PDB file of C-alpha atoms in Angstrom:
ATOM      1  CA  VAL A   1      18.844 -16.314  -7.224  1.00 77.00           C
ATOM      2  CA  HIS A   2      22.505 -15.550  -5.593  1.00 83.00           C
ATOM      3  CA  ASN A   3      22.024 -12.486  -7.564  1.00 89.00           C
ATOM      4  CA  LYS A   4      20.719 -10.334  -4.849  1.00 92.00           C
ATOM      5  CA  TYR A   5      20.222  -7.400  -7.413  1.00 92.00           C
ATOM      6  CA  PHE A   6      18.063  -9.611  -9.217  1.00 90.00           C
ATOM      7  CA  LEU A   7      15.855 -11.016  -6.126  1.00 90.00           C
ATOM      8  CA  MET A   8      15.447  -7.340  -5.410  1.00 92.00           C
ATOM      9  CA  ILE A   9      14.253  -6.804  -8.958  1.00 91.00           C
ATOM     10  CA  CYS A  10      11.499  -9.475  -9.225  1.00 88.00           C
ATOM     11  CA  GLY A  11      10.473  -7.832  -5.400  1.00 90.00           C
ATOM     12  CA  THR A  12      10.101  -4.027  -7.246  1.00 91.00           C
ATOM     13  CA  TYR A  13       8.132  -6.115 -10.217  1.00 88.00           C
ATOM     14  CA  LEU A  14       5.826  -7.537  -7.577  1.00 90.00           C
ATOM     15  CA  LEU A  15       5.648  -4.077  -6.133  1.00 93.00           C
ATOM     16  CA  MET A  16       4.572  -2.460  -8.995  1.00 91.00           C
ATOM     17  CA  GLN A  17       2.544  -4.811  -9.598  1.00 89.00           C
ATOM     18  CA  LEU A  18       0.554  -4.710  -6.063  1.00 91.00           C
ATOM     19  CA  TYR A  19       0.230  -1.093  -6.550  1.00 93.00           C
ATOM     20  CA  SER A  20      -1.174  -1.292 -10.250  1.00 90.00           C
ATOM     21  CA  ALA A  21      -4.080  -3.621  -8.501  1.00 88.00           C
ATOM     22  CA  THR A  22      -4.540  -0.850  -6.337  1.00 90.00           C
ATOM     23  CA  LEU A  23      -4.905   1.827  -8.670  1.00 90.00           C
ATOM     24  CA  GLY A  24      -7.724  -0.614 -10.541  1.00 88.00           C
ATOM     25  CA  MET A  25      -9.324  -0.177  -7.463  1.00 89.00           C
ATOM     26  CA  GLY A  26      -9.831   4.233  -8.258  1.00 91.00           C
ATOM     27  CA  ILE A  27     -13.582   2.325 -10.268  1.00 91.00           C
ATOM     28  CA  TYR A  28     -15.018   1.992  -7.035  1.00 93.00           C
ATOM     29  CA  PHE A  29     -13.671   5.010  -5.507  1.00 94.00           C
ATOM     30  CA  MET A  30     -14.800   7.161  -7.808  1.00 94.00           C
ATOM     31  CA  LYS A  31     -18.357   5.597  -7.751  1.00 92.00           C
ATOM     32  CA  TYR A  32     -18.781   5.182  -4.342  1.00 93.00           C
ATOM     33  CA  VAL A  33     -16.126   8.117  -2.393  1.00 94.00           C
ATOM     34  CA  LEU A  34     -16.047  10.830  -5.435  1.00 93.00           C
ATOM     35  CA  GLY A  35     -19.552  10.489  -6.718  1.00 91.00           C
ATOM     36  CA  ASP A  36     -18.803  10.040  -9.757  1.00 93.00           C
ATOM     37  CA  GLU A  37     -17.493   6.372 -11.713  1.00 90.00           C
ATOM     38  CA  GLY A  38     -16.836   9.141 -15.164  1.00 92.00           C
ATOM     39  CA  LEU A  39     -13.233  10.209 -12.947  1.00 95.00           C
ATOM     40  CA  PHE A  40     -11.917   7.537 -13.399  1.00 94.00           C
ATOM     41  CA  GLY A  41     -10.778   7.685 -17.526  1.00 94.00           C
ATOM     42  CA  THR A  42      -9.398  11.345 -16.038  1.00 95.00           C
ATOM     43  CA  PHE A  43      -7.662  10.422 -14.315  1.00 96.00           C
ATOM     44  CA  SER A  44      -6.203   7.278 -15.848  1.00 95.00           C
ATOM     45  CA  TRP A  45      -5.193  10.525 -18.433  1.00 96.00           C
ATOM     46  CA  ALA A  46      -3.134  12.624 -14.927  1.00 96.00           C
ATOM     47  CA  VAL A  47      -1.161   8.768 -14.586  1.00 95.00           C
ATOM     48  CA  ASN A  48      -0.231   8.153 -18.482  1.00 95.00           C
ATOM     49  CA  ILE A  49       0.477  11.690 -19.757  1.00 96.00           C
ATOM     50  CA  PRO A  50       2.798  12.214 -16.864  1.00 96.00           C
ATOM     51  CA  MET A  51       4.600   8.646 -17.241  1.00 95.00           C
ATOM     52  CA  ILE A  52       4.605   9.475 -21.429  1.00 95.00           C
ATOM     53  CA  VAL A  53       6.687  12.912 -20.354  1.00 95.00           C
ATOM     54  CA  GLY A  54       8.573  11.406 -18.262  1.00 94.00           C
ATOM     55  CA  LEU A  55      10.150   7.696 -20.562  1.00 94.00           C
ATOM     56  CA  LEU A  56      10.006  10.445 -23.439  1.00 94.00           C
ATOM     57  CA  VAL A  57      13.596  12.412 -21.224  1.00 94.00           C
ATOM     58  CA  THR A  58      14.904   8.681 -19.088  1.00 93.00           C
ATOM     59  CA  PRO A  59      17.430   8.636 -21.869  1.00 92.00           C
ATOM     60  CA  LEU A  60      18.344  12.815 -20.740  1.00 93.00           C
ATOM     61  CA  LEU A  61      18.199  12.348 -17.260  1.00 93.00           C
ATOM     62  CA  VAL A  62      19.779   8.923 -17.246  1.00 92.00           C
ATOM     63  CA  ALA A  63      22.981  10.663 -18.888  1.00 92.00           C
ATOM     64  CA  LYS A  64      22.717  13.441 -16.322  1.00 92.00           C
ATOM     65  CA  PHE A  65      22.754  11.689 -13.432  1.00 92.00           C
ATOM     66  CA  ARG A  66      25.762  10.046 -14.598  1.00 89.00           C
ATOM     67  CA  GLY A  67      23.568   6.607 -13.512  1.00 90.00           C
ATOM     68  CA  MET A  68      19.816   5.348 -13.025  1.00 93.00           C
ATOM     69  CA  TYR A  69      21.078   4.638  -9.119  1.00 94.00           C
ATOM     70  CA  LYS A  70      20.316   7.768  -7.750  1.00 95.00           C
ATOM     71  CA  LEU A  71      18.099   8.780 -10.562  1.00 95.00           C
ATOM     72  CA  ASN A  72      15.475   6.242  -9.983  1.00 95.00           C
ATOM     73  CA  ILE A  73      15.759   6.907  -6.052  1.00 96.00           C
ATOM     74  CA  ILE A  74      14.511  10.480  -6.182  1.00 96.00           C
ATOM     75  CA  GLY A  75      11.904   9.650  -8.988  1.00 96.00           C
ATOM     76  CA  TYR A  76      10.699   7.690  -5.899  1.00 97.00           C
ATOM     77  CA  ILE A  77      10.646  10.026  -3.391  1.00 97.00           C
ATOM     78  CA  ILE A  78       8.824  12.582  -5.436  1.00 97.00           C
ATOM     79  CA  GLY A  79       6.571  10.189  -6.088  1.00 96.00           C
ATOM     80  CA  THR A  80       5.759   8.947  -2.671  1.00 97.00           C
ATOM     81  CA  ALA A  81       5.473  12.950  -1.606  1.00 97.00           C
ATOM     82  CA  GLY A  82       2.960  12.249  -4.789  1.00 97.00           C
ATOM     83  CA  ARG A  83       0.727   9.518  -3.413  1.00 97.00           C
ATOM     84  CA  LEU A  84       0.790  11.248   0.463  1.00 97.00           C
ATOM     85  CA  GLY A  85      -0.639  15.129  -1.970  1.00 97.00           C
ATOM     86  CA  VAL A  86      -3.122  12.403  -3.032  1.00 97.00           C
ATOM     87  CA  ILE A  87      -4.117  11.004   0.519  1.00 97.00           C
ATOM     88  CA  ALA A  88      -4.700  14.768   1.887  1.00 97.00           C
ATOM     89  CA  ALA A  89      -6.721  15.719  -1.207  1.00 96.00           C
ATOM     90  CA  GLY A  90      -9.005  13.009  -1.466  1.00 95.00           C
ATOM     91  CA  TYR A  91      -9.998  12.946   2.059  1.00 94.00           C
ATOM     92  CA  MET A  92     -10.300  16.830   0.921  1.00 93.00           C
ATOM     93  CA  GLY A  93     -12.553  15.685  -1.300  1.00 90.00           C
ATOM     94  CA  ASN A  94     -10.664  18.039  -3.683  1.00 95.00           C
ATOM     95  CA  ILE A  95     -10.798  16.005  -6.869  1.00 96.00           C
ATOM     96  CA  PRO A  96      -8.183  18.703  -8.745  1.00 96.00           C
ATOM     97  CA  LEU A  97      -5.347  18.830  -6.215  1.00 97.00           C
ATOM     98  CA  MET A  98      -5.751  14.829  -6.142  1.00 97.00           C
ATOM     99  CA  LEU A  99      -5.292  15.275  -9.890  1.00 97.00           C
ATOM    100  CA  ALA A 100      -2.369  17.532  -9.907  1.00 97.00           C
ATOM    101  CA  PHE A 101      -0.653  14.282  -6.966  1.00 98.00           C
ATOM    102  CA  THR A 102      -1.050  12.170  -8.843  1.00 97.00           C
ATOM    103  CA  ALA A 103       0.508  13.778 -12.288  1.00 97.00           C
ATOM    104  CA  ILE A 104       3.096  14.452 -10.184  1.00 97.00           C
ATOM    105  CA  ALA A 105       3.757  10.679  -9.080  1.00 97.00           C
ATOM    106  CA  ALA A 106       3.106   9.052 -11.960  1.00 97.00           C
ATOM    107  CA  LEU A 107       6.141  12.355 -13.121  1.00 96.00           C
ATOM    108  CA  GLY A 108       8.322  10.554 -10.364  1.00 96.00           C
ATOM    109  CA  MET A 109       8.016   7.455 -10.838  1.00 96.00           C
ATOM    110  CA  SER A 110       8.363   7.267 -14.634  1.00 95.00           C
ATOM    111  CA  PRO A 111      12.592   6.783 -14.865  1.00 95.00           C
ATOM    112  CA  LEU A 112      12.405   3.519 -12.988  1.00 94.00           C
ATOM    113  CA  GLN A 113       9.863   2.567 -15.406  1.00 91.00           C
ATOM    114  CA  GLY A 114      12.071   3.706 -18.759  1.00 90.00           C
ATOM    115  CA  ASP A 115      15.645   2.337 -17.114  1.00 90.00           C
ATOM    116  CA  MET A 116      13.958  -0.993 -16.342  1.00 89.00           C
ATOM    117  CA  ASN A 117      15.270  -3.122 -19.163  1.00 88.00           C
ATOM    118  CA  ALA A 118      17.882  -1.125 -18.825  1.00 90.00           C
ATOM    119  CA  LEU A 119      18.939  -1.526 -14.753  1.00 91.00           C
ATOM    120  CA  ILE A 120      18.204  -5.828 -15.888  1.00 90.00           C
ATOM    121  CA  ALA A 121      20.981  -5.639 -18.518  1.00 91.00           C
ATOM    122  CA  THR A 122      23.654  -4.383 -16.291  1.00 92.00           C
ATOM    123  CA  THR A 123      22.001  -7.360 -12.546  1.00 91.00           C
ATOM    124  CA  SER A 124      22.633  -9.522 -15.303  1.00 91.00           C
ATOM    125  CA  GLU A 125      26.437  -8.058 -16.314  1.00 92.00           C
ATOM    126  CA  TYR A 126      26.985  -8.477 -12.114  1.00 92.00           C
ATOM    127  CA  THR A 127      25.835 -12.162 -12.042  1.00 90.00           C
ATOM    128  CA  ARG A 128      28.882 -12.694 -14.821  1.00 90.00           C
ATOM    129  CA  LEU A 129      31.318 -10.453 -12.865  1.00 91.00           C
ATOM    130  CA  THR A 130      31.140 -12.518  -9.805  1.00 90.00           C
ATOM    131  CA  THR A 131      30.543 -16.391 -11.943  1.00 88.00           C
ATOM    132  CA  GLY A 132      32.336 -16.009 -15.185  1.00 87.00           C
ATOM    133  CA  LYS A 133      28.170 -16.616 -16.923  1.00 86.00           C
ATOM    134  CA  LYS A 134      26.263 -15.243 -18.783  1.00 87.00           C
ATOM    135  CA  VAL A 135      22.332 -15.860 -18.041  1.00 84.00           C
ATOM    136  CA  ASP A 136      20.536 -12.638 -19.520  1.00 84.00           C
ATOM    137  CA  GLY A 137      17.739 -14.833 -20.981  1.00 84.00           C
ATOM    138  CA  THR A 138      16.533 -16.044 -16.778  1.00 82.00           C
ATOM    139  CA  MET A 139      17.541 -12.245 -15.654  1.00 83.00           C
ATOM    140  CA  TYR A 140      15.055 -10.943 -18.352  1.00 83.00           C
ATOM    141  CA  SER A 141      12.249 -13.696 -16.510  1.00 81.00           C
ATOM    142  CA  CYS A 142      12.328 -11.251 -13.982  1.00 75.00           C
ATOM    143  CA  THR A 143       9.817  -9.445 -15.863  1.00 75.00           C
ATOM    144  CA  SER A 144       7.165 -11.814 -16.460  1.00 78.00           C
ATOM    145  CA  PHE A 145       7.177 -13.262 -12.961  1.00 78.00           C
ATOM    146  CA  GLY A 146       7.191  -9.948 -11.363  1.00 76.00           C
ATOM    147  CA  THR A 147       4.002  -8.909 -13.884  1.00 78.00           C
ATOM    148  CA  LYS A 148       2.158 -12.168 -13.445  1.00 82.00           C
ATOM    149  CA  VAL A 149       2.554 -13.160  -9.779  1.00 84.00           C
ATOM    150  CA  GLY A 150       1.973  -9.641  -8.110  1.00 82.00           C
ATOM    151  CA  GLY A 151      -0.963  -9.168 -11.098  1.00 82.00           C
ATOM    152  CA  GLY A 152      -2.538 -11.900 -10.060  1.00 86.00           C
ATOM    153  CA  ILE A 153      -1.576 -11.459  -6.199  1.00 87.00           C
ATOM    154  CA  GLY A 154      -2.381  -7.811  -5.968  1.00 85.00           C
ATOM    155  CA  THR A 155      -5.835  -8.255  -8.188  1.00 85.00           C
ATOM    156  CA  ALA A 156      -6.822 -11.453  -5.625  1.00 90.00           C
ATOM    157  CA  ILE A 157      -5.844  -9.187  -1.977  1.00 87.00           C
ATOM    158  CA  ALA A 158      -8.046  -6.302  -4.087  1.00 86.00           C
ATOM    159  CA  GLY A 159     -10.609  -8.928  -4.525  1.00 87.00           C
ATOM    160  CA  TRP A 160     -10.251 -10.358  -1.347  1.00 92.00           C
ATOM    161  CA  MET A 161     -10.509  -7.153   0.788  1.00 90.00           C
ATOM    162  CA  LEU A 162     -12.675  -5.577  -0.728  1.00 89.00           C
ATOM    163  CA  ALA A 163     -15.493  -8.899  -0.004  1.00 90.00           C
ATOM    164  CA  ALA A 164     -14.042  -8.654   3.798  1.00 92.00           C
ATOM    165  CA  SER A 165     -15.604  -4.837   3.903  1.00 92.00           C
ATOM    166  CA  GLY A 166     -18.612  -5.561   3.175  1.00 92.00           C
ATOM    167  CA  TYR A 167     -19.348  -4.267   0.289  1.00 90.00           C
ATOM    168  CA  ILE A 168     -22.670  -4.706  -1.777  1.00 90.00           C
ATOM    169  CA  LYS A 169     -22.750  -5.491  -5.930  1.00 87.00           C
ATOM    170  CA  ASN A 170     -24.356  -2.712  -7.911  1.00 83.00           C
ATOM    171  CA  ALA A 171     -25.424  -0.881  -4.383  1.00 87.00           C
ATOM    172  CA  PRO A 172     -26.122   2.952  -5.182  1.00 88.00           C
ATOM    173  CA  VAL A 173     -24.536   3.577  -1.626  1.00 90.00           C
ATOM    174  CA  GLN A 174     -21.513   1.214   0.269  1.00 90.00           C
ATOM    175  CA  PRO A 175     -21.711   0.861   4.125  1.00 93.00           C
ATOM    176  CA  GLU A 176     -19.651   2.708   6.115  1.00 93.00           C
ATOM    177  CA  SER A 177     -16.805  -0.021   6.359  1.00 94.00           C
ATOM    178  CA  CYS A 178     -16.385  -0.737   2.618  1.00 93.00           C
ATOM    179  CA  VAL A 179     -15.718   3.193   2.359  1.00 93.00           C
ATOM    180  CA  ASN A 180     -13.200   3.241   5.233  1.00 94.00           C
ATOM    181  CA  MET A 181     -11.919  -0.105   3.105  1.00 94.00           C
ATOM    182  CA  LEU A 182     -11.493   2.041  -0.564  1.00 94.00           C
ATOM    183  CA  HIS A 183      -9.968   4.678   1.131  1.00 95.00           C
ATOM    184  CA  VAL A 184      -7.310   2.961   2.962  1.00 94.00           C
ATOM    185  CA  MET A 185      -6.715   0.514  -0.719  1.00 93.00           C
ATOM    186  CA  TYR A 186      -6.975   3.396  -3.299  1.00 94.00           C
ATOM    187  CA  LEU A 187      -5.623   6.415  -0.914  1.00 95.00           C
ATOM    188  CA  TRP A 188      -2.632   4.790   1.130  1.00 96.00           C
ATOM    189  CA  PHE A 189      -1.371   0.973  -0.388  1.00 95.00           C
ATOM    190  CA  PRO A 190       0.275   2.967  -3.190  1.00 95.00           C
ATOM    191  CA  MET A 191       1.681   5.184  -1.165  1.00 96.00           C
ATOM    192  CA  ILE A 192       2.984   2.823   0.570  1.00 97.00           C
ATOM    193  CA  ILE A 193       4.497   0.357  -1.872  1.00 96.00           C
ATOM    194  CA  ASN A 194       5.998   2.566  -3.284  1.00 97.00           C
ATOM    195  CA  LEU A 195       7.351   3.542   0.033  1.00 97.00           C
ATOM    196  CA  LEU A 196       8.622  -0.092   0.047  1.00 97.00           C
ATOM    197  CA  ILE A 197       9.504   0.639  -3.818  1.00 97.00           C
ATOM    198  CA  THR A 198      11.944   3.181  -2.972  1.00 97.00           C
ATOM    199  CA  PHE A 199      13.727   1.318   0.343  1.00 97.00           C
ATOM    200  CA  VAL A 200      14.408  -1.362  -1.976  1.00 96.00           C
ATOM    201  CA  LEU A 201      16.009   1.084  -4.690  1.00 96.00           C
ATOM    202  CA  ILE A 202      18.252   2.406  -2.524  1.00 96.00           C
ATOM    203  CA  LYS A 203      20.286  -0.922  -1.539  1.00 95.00           C
ATOM    204  CA  LEU A 204      20.311  -1.829  -5.454  1.00 94.00           C
ATOM    205  CA  ASN A 205      23.107   0.049  -6.405  1.00 93.00           C
ATOM    206  CA  VAL A 206      24.401  -2.780  -9.092  1.00 93.00           C
ATOM    207  CA  GLU A 207      25.704  -0.526 -10.811  1.00 93.00           C
ATOM    208  CA  LYS A 208      28.666   0.747  -8.198  1.00 93.00           C
ATOM    209  CA  ALA A 209      29.085  -3.245  -7.354  1.00 93.00           C
ATOM    210  CA  ASN A 210      29.911  -3.633 -11.335  1.00 92.00           C
ATOM    211  CA  LYS A 211      32.552  -1.404 -11.350  1.00 93.00           C
ATOM    212  CA  GLU A 212      33.834  -2.535  -8.217  1.00 92.00           C
ATOM    213  CA  LEU A 213      34.718  -5.513  -9.801  1.00 90.00           C
ATOM    214  CA  GLN A 214      35.480  -4.840 -13.016  1.00 91.00           C
ATOM    215  CA  LYS A 215      38.593  -2.826 -10.827  1.00 90.00           C
ATOM    216  CA  GLU A 216      39.341  -5.819  -8.994  1.00 87.00           C
ATOM    217  CA  ALA A 217      39.243  -7.394 -11.947  1.00 83.00           C
ATOM    218  CA  GLU A 218      42.058  -5.658 -14.042  1.00 82.00           C
TER     219      GLU A 218
END
């Protein structure tokens, strides 16, 4: 709890799970806004394929940027810009452009997905340098904490907002209030969450903090 970087990573995990929950509402967006629920699978591929490509090159990018800090920030700036593009394309009803910006966002977000475990290990090292204690197991608990709590909260919030919007189960057409809510949930929320994660990542320079502590120790 005294390790601020650990708390930042926990917060990031929570936000990432909230992001996934909002994207999960895409099935409703495809069906009631774009008119084809089969597009949900296509959009899933637009996320997963760039993410896999990004994960494969993350080690090379970490080496090129000489660390994770700048890479993660740049990646999430791209991810946020990509989701802004999805918003614009979504209101235009331009599906190919939505897919393209979805892929760009996923590619930008992939470095953090790839180096998160290394980032947690670096955060654990910060605790060792400041307290002399190794608590790796406790540090890695943030992954399960973020996944379970963030996933649960995200799914619940999505369900509550959908219900509050006047959603009618199995109706061929939804009321305008529901359609507007789907725009907010699928287009706006992911962009806002990415922006919040970017702000957290700017503060999460644990690599620099560790180097300064090591110098002091020497």
